[in-house]
Short mmCIF file of C-alpha atoms in Angstrom, two decimals:
data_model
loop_
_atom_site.label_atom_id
_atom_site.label_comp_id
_atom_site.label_asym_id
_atom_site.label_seq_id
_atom_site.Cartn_x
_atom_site.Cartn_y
_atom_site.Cartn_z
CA UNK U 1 -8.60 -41.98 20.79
CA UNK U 2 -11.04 -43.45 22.94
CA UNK U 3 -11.05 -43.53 26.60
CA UNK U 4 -12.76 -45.21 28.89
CA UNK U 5 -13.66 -44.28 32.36
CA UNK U 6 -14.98 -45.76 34.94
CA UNK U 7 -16.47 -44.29 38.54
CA UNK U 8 -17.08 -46.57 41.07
CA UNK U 9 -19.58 -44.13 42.52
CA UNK U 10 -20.97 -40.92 42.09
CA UNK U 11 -24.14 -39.08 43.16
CA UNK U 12 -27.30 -38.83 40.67
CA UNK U 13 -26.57 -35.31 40.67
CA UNK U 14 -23.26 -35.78 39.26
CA UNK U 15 -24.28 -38.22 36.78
CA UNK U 16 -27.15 -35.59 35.50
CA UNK U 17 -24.29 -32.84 35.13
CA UNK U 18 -22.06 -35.95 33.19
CA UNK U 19 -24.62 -36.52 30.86
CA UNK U 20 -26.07 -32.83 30.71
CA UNK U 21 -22.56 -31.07 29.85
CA UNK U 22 -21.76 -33.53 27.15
CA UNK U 23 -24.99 -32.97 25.85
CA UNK U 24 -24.01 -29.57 25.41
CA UNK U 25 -20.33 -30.02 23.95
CA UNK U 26 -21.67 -32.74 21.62
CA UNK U 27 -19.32 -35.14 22.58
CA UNK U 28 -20.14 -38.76 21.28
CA UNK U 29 -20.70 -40.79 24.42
CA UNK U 30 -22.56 -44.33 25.43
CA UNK U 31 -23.52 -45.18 29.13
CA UNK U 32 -24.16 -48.15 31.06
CA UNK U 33 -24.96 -48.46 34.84
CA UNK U 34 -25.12 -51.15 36.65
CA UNK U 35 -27.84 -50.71 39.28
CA UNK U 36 -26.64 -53.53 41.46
CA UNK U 37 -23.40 -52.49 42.08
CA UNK U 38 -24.46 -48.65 41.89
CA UNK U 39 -21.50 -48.38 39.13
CA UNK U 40 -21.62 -46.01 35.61
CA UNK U 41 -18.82 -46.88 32.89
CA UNK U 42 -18.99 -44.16 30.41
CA UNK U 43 -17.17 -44.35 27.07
CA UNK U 44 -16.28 -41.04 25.83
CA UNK U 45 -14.70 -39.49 22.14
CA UNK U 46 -13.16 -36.16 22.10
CA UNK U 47 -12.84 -36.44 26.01
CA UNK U 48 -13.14 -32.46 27.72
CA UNK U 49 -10.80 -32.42 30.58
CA UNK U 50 -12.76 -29.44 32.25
CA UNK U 51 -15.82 -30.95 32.30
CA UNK U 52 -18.05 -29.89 35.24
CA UNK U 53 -18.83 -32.70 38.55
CA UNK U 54 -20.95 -31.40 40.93
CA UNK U 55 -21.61 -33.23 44.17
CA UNK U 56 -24.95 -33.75 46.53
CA UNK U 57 -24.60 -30.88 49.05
CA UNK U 58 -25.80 -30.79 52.43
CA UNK U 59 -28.98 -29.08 52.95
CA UNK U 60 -30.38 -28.30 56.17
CA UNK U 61 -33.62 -26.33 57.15
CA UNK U 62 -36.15 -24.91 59.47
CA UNK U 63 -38.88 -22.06 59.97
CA UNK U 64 -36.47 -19.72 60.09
CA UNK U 65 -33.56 -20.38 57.51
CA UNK U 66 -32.07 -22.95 55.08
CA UNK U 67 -28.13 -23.72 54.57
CA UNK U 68 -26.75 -25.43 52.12
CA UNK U 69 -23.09 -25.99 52.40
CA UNK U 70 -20.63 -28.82 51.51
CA UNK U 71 -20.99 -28.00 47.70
CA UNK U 72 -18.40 -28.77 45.19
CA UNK U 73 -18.39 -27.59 41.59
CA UNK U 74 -15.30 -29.08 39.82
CA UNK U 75 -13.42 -29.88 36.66
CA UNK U 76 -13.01 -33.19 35.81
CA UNK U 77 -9.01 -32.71 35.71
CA UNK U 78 -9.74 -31.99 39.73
CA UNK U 79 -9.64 -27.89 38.90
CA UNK U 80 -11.87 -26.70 41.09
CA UNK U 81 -14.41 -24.20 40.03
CA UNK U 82 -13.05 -21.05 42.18
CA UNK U 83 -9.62 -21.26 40.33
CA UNK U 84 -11.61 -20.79 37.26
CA UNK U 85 -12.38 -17.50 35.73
CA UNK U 86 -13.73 -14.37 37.25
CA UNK U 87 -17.09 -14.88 34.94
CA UNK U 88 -17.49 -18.40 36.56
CA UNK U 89 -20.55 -17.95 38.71
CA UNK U 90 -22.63 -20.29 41.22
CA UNK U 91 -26.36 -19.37 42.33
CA UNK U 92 -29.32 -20.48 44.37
CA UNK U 93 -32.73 -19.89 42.69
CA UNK U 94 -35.98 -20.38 45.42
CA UNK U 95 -38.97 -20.85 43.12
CA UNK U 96 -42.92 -22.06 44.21
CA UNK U 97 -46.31 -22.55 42.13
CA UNK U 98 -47.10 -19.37 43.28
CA UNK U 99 -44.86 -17.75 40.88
CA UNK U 100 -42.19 -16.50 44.04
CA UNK U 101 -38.96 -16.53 42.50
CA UNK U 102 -35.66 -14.87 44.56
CA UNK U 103 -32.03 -15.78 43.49
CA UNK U 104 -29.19 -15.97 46.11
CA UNK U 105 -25.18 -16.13 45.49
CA UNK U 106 -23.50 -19.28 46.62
CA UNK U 107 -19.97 -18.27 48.20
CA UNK U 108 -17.12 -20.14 48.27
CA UNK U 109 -15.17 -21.33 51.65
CA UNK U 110 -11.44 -21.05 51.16
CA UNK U 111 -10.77 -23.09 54.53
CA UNK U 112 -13.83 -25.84 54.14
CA UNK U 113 -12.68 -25.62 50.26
CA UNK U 114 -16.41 -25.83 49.26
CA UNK U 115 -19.43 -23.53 48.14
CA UNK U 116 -22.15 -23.06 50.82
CA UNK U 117 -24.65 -20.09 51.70
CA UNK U 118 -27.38 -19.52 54.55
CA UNK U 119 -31.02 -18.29 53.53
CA UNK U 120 -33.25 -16.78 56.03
CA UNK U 121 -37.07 -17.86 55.19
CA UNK U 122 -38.52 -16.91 58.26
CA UNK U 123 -40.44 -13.86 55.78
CA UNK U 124 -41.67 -16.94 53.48
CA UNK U 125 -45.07 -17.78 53.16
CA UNK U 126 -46.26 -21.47 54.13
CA UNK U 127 -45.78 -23.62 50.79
CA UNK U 128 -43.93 -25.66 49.26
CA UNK U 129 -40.13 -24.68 47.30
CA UNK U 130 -37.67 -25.67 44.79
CA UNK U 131 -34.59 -24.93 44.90
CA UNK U 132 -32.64 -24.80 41.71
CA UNK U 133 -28.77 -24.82 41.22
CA UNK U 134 -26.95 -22.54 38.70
CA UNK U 135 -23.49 -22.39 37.85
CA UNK U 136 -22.13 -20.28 35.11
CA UNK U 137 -18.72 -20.32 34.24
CA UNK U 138 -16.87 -18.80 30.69
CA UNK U 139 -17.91 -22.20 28.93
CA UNK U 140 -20.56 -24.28 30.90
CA UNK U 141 -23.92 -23.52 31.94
CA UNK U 142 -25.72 -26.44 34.57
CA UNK U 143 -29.34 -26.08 35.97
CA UNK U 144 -30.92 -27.93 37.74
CA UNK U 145 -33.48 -28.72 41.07
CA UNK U 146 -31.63 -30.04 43.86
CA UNK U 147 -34.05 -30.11 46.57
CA UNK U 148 -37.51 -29.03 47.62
CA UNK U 149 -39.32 -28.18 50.83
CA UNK U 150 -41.96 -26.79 52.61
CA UNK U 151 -42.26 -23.92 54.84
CA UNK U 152 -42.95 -26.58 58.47
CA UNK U 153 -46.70 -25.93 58.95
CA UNK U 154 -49.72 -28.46 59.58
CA UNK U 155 -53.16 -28.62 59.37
CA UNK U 156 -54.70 -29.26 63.09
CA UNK U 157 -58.75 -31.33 63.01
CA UNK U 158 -60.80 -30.36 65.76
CA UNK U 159 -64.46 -31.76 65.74
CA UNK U 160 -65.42 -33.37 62.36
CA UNK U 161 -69.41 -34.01 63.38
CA UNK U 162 -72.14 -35.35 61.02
CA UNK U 163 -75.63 -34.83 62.01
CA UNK U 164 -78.19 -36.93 59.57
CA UNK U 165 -82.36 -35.70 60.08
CA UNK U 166 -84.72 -38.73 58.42
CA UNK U 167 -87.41 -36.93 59.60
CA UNK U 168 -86.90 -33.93 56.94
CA UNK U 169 -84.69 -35.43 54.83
CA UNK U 170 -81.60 -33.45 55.34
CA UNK U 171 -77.73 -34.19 56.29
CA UNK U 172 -75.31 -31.16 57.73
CA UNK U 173 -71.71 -31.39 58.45
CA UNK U 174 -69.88 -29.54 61.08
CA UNK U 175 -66.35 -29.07 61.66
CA UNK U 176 -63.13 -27.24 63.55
CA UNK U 177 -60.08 -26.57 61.52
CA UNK U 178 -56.71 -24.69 62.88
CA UNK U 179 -53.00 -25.04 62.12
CA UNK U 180 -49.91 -25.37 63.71
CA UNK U 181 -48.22 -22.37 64.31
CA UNK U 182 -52.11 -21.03 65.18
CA UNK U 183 -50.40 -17.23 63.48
CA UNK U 184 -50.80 -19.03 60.05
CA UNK U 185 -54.33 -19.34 59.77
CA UNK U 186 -55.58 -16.48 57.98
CA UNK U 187 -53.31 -17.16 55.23
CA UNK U 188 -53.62 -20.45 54.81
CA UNK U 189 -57.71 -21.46 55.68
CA UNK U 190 -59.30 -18.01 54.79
CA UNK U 191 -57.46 -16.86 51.75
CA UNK U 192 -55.61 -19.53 50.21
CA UNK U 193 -57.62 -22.64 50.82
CA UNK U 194 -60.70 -24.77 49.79
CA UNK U 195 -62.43 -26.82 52.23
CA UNK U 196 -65.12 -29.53 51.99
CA UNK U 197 -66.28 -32.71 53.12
CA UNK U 198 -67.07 -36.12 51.46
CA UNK U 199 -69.49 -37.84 52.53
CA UNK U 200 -69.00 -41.72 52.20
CA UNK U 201 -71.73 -44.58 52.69
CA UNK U 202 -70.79 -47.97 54.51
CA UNK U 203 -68.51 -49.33 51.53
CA UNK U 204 -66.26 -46.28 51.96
CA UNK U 205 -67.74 -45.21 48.08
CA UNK U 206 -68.25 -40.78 48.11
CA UNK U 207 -71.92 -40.06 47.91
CA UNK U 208 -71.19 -36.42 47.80
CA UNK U 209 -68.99 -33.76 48.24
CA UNK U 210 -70.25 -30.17 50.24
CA UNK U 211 -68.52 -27.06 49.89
CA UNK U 212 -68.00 -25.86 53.40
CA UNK U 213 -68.59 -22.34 54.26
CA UNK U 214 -66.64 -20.72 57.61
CA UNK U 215 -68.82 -19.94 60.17
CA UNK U 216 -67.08 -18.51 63.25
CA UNK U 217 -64.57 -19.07 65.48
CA UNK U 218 -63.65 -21.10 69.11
CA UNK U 219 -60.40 -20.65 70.05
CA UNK U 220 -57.87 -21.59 68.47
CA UNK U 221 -59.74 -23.31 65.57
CA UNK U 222 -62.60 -22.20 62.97
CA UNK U 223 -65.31 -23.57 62.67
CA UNK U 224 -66.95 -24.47 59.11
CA UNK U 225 -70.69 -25.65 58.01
CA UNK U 226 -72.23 -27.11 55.05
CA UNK U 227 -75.69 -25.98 56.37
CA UNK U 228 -78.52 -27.82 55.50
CA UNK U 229 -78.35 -30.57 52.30
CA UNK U 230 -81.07 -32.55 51.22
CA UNK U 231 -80.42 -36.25 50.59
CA UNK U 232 -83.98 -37.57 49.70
CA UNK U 233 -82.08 -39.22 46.86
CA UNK U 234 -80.09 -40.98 49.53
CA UNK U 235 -80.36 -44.56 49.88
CA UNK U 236 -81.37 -46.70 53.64
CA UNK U 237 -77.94 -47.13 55.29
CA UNK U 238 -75.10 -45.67 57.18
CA UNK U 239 -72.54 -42.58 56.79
CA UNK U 240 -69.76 -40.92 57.68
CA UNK U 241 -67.57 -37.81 56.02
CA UNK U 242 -64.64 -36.89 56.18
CA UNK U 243 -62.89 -33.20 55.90
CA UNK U 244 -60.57 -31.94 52.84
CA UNK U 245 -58.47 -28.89 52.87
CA UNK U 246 -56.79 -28.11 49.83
CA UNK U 247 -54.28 -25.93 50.03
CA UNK U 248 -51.24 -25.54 47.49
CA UNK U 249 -51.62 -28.07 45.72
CA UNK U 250 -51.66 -30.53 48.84
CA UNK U 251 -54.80 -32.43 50.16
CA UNK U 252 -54.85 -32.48 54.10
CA UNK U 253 -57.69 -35.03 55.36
CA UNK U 254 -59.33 -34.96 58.59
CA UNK U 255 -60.20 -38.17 61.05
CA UNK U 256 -63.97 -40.07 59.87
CA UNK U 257 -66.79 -38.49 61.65
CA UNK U 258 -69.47 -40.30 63.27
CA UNK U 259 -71.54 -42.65 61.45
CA UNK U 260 -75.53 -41.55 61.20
CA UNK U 261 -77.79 -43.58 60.19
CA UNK U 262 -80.73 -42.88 57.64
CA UNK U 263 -83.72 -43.95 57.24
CA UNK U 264 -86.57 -43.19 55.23
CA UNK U 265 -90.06 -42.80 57.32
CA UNK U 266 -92.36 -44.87 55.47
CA UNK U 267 -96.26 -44.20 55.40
CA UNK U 268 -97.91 -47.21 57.87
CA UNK U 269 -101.60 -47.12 58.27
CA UNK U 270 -103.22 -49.58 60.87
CA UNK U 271 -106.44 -51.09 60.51
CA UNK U 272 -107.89 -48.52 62.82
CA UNK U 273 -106.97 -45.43 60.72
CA UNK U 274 -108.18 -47.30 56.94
CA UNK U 275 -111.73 -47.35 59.16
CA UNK U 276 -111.81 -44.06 59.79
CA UNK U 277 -110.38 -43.15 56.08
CA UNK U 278 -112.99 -45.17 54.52
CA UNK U 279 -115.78 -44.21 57.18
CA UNK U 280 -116.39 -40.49 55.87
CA UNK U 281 -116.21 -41.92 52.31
CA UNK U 282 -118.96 -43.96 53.10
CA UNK U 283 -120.90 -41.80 54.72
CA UNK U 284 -120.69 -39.55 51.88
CA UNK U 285 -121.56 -41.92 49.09
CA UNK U 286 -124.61 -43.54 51.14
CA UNK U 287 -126.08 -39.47 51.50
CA UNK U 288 -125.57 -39.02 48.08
CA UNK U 289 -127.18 -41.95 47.10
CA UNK U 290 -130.35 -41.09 49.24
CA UNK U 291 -130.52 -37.63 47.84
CA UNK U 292 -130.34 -38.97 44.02
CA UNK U 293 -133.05 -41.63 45.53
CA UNK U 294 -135.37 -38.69 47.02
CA UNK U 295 -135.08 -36.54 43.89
CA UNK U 296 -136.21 -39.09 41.71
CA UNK U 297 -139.19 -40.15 43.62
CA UNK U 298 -139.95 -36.46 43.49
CA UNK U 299 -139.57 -36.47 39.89
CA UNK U 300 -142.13 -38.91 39.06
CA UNK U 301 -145.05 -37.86 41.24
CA UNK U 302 -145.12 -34.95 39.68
#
């Protein structure tokens, strides 16, 4: 027999666990959604009655921890998970790119009649997480990520200056980087970051990029030089750069700096210094022409 059902709403999340769990069973199924009307119709053989819905929960978070609460796991017959057996099982896994992985148990809340759990991440380092939902019971298995976010930090700009010579044919860039809370610096600028600066010409196109090397400290911020580049290669016009941080996989950009101007000095010789070029010369030739002149005459008297 062949039923039909038809929701008249449910969350993305429960849809994925739908589809995902009668993946599993092999049960011979079609879907349509209509995305106007936010509807699914599913048409379903060899219907499961304890298949597994599992709704959005709520998810709140800070520096210091992250709840998640509001969670139910259910049958589709409206069993709810914690009536199920004792090997039914619900976890939080908190994974990053930095290969951190810690698992937490998920509790369920016989008055609020829902699964929820509190996660202190004060101890976490600043980057970003995914958090993964697993629930294990004597028949189903569902995994999958229901949320991600990042330990609250930024990345505080000081001065971003540019400083272009024409005279030697060289172009340095000088800037102040810091974050906010200040204590997270080390970790994050010294030992986990790269920072540079690309340098753009008046049509916003990069010219170059310079690694920049940390140079000291003011403060609250540190400060960071490219030293001395040379841009003879560089064509007449204006430029400005701007700073890059790249830290876990995230690009943080600085404000433009100022915009320097180069220009090429360009050999000009007046009329007054081709005279005295060409003087000497002439000097020269007309003495050497006398002396060839004398030597000859001496030549033939004898």
């Amino acid at each position: 027999m062949v039923l039909i059902v038809s929701f008249s709403y449910f969350t993305s999340l429960q849809y994925d666990a739908l589809v995902m769990t009668l993946e599993r069973e092999n049960s011979s199924f079609c879907v349509s959604k209509d995305r106007d009307n936010n509807k699914n119709q599913m048409t379903l053989t060899d219907y499961d009655s304890f298949l597994l819905l599992i709704n959005e929960p709520l998810i709140d978070y800070n520096a210091s921890h992250l709840s998640i609460s509001n969670l139910t796991i259910t049958f589709a017959n409206g069993t709810d998970i914690s009536q199920g057996d004792a090997e039914d099982n619900v976890t939080i896994e908190i994974i990053n790119n930095a290969n951190f992985s810690e698992s937490y148990s998920v509790t369920y809340n016989n008055v609020s009649h829902c699964w929820e759990t509190v996660i202190y991440v004060y101890y976490f380092s600043p980057r970003r997480y995914f958090v993964n939902l697993t629930v294990t019971t004597e028949n189903y298995y569902y995994n999958n990520t229901i949320f991600s976010y990042k330990v609250p930090f930024s990345i505080v700009f000081g001065y971003n200056s540019l400083i272009i010579n024409s005279e030697n044919n060289t172009l340095s860039n000088y800037c102040s980087i810091s974050t906010d809370p200040h204590d997270l610096r080390d970790y994050i600028l010294l030992l986990n970051s790269e920072v540079c600066a690309n340098i753009l010409n008046s049509t916003n196109d990069i010219v170059k990029t310079l690694v920049l090397e940390q140079t000291g400290f003011i403060g609250f911020y540190y400060t960071w030089s490219s030293g001395k580049i040379n841009i003879t290669n560089f064509s007449v016009g204006q430029y400005y750069s701007l700073v890059i941080v790249d830290y876990d996989e995230e690009i943080y950009v600085s404000e433009p700096s100022n915009t320097e101007l180069y220009e090429k000095d360009e050999i000009v010789i007046n009329s007054f210094e081709i005279i005295w070029i060409i003087f000497p010369i002439s000097v020269m030739i007309v003495l050497h022409l006398l002396k060839k002149e004398k030597n000859n005459k001496k030549y033939n008297s004898d």
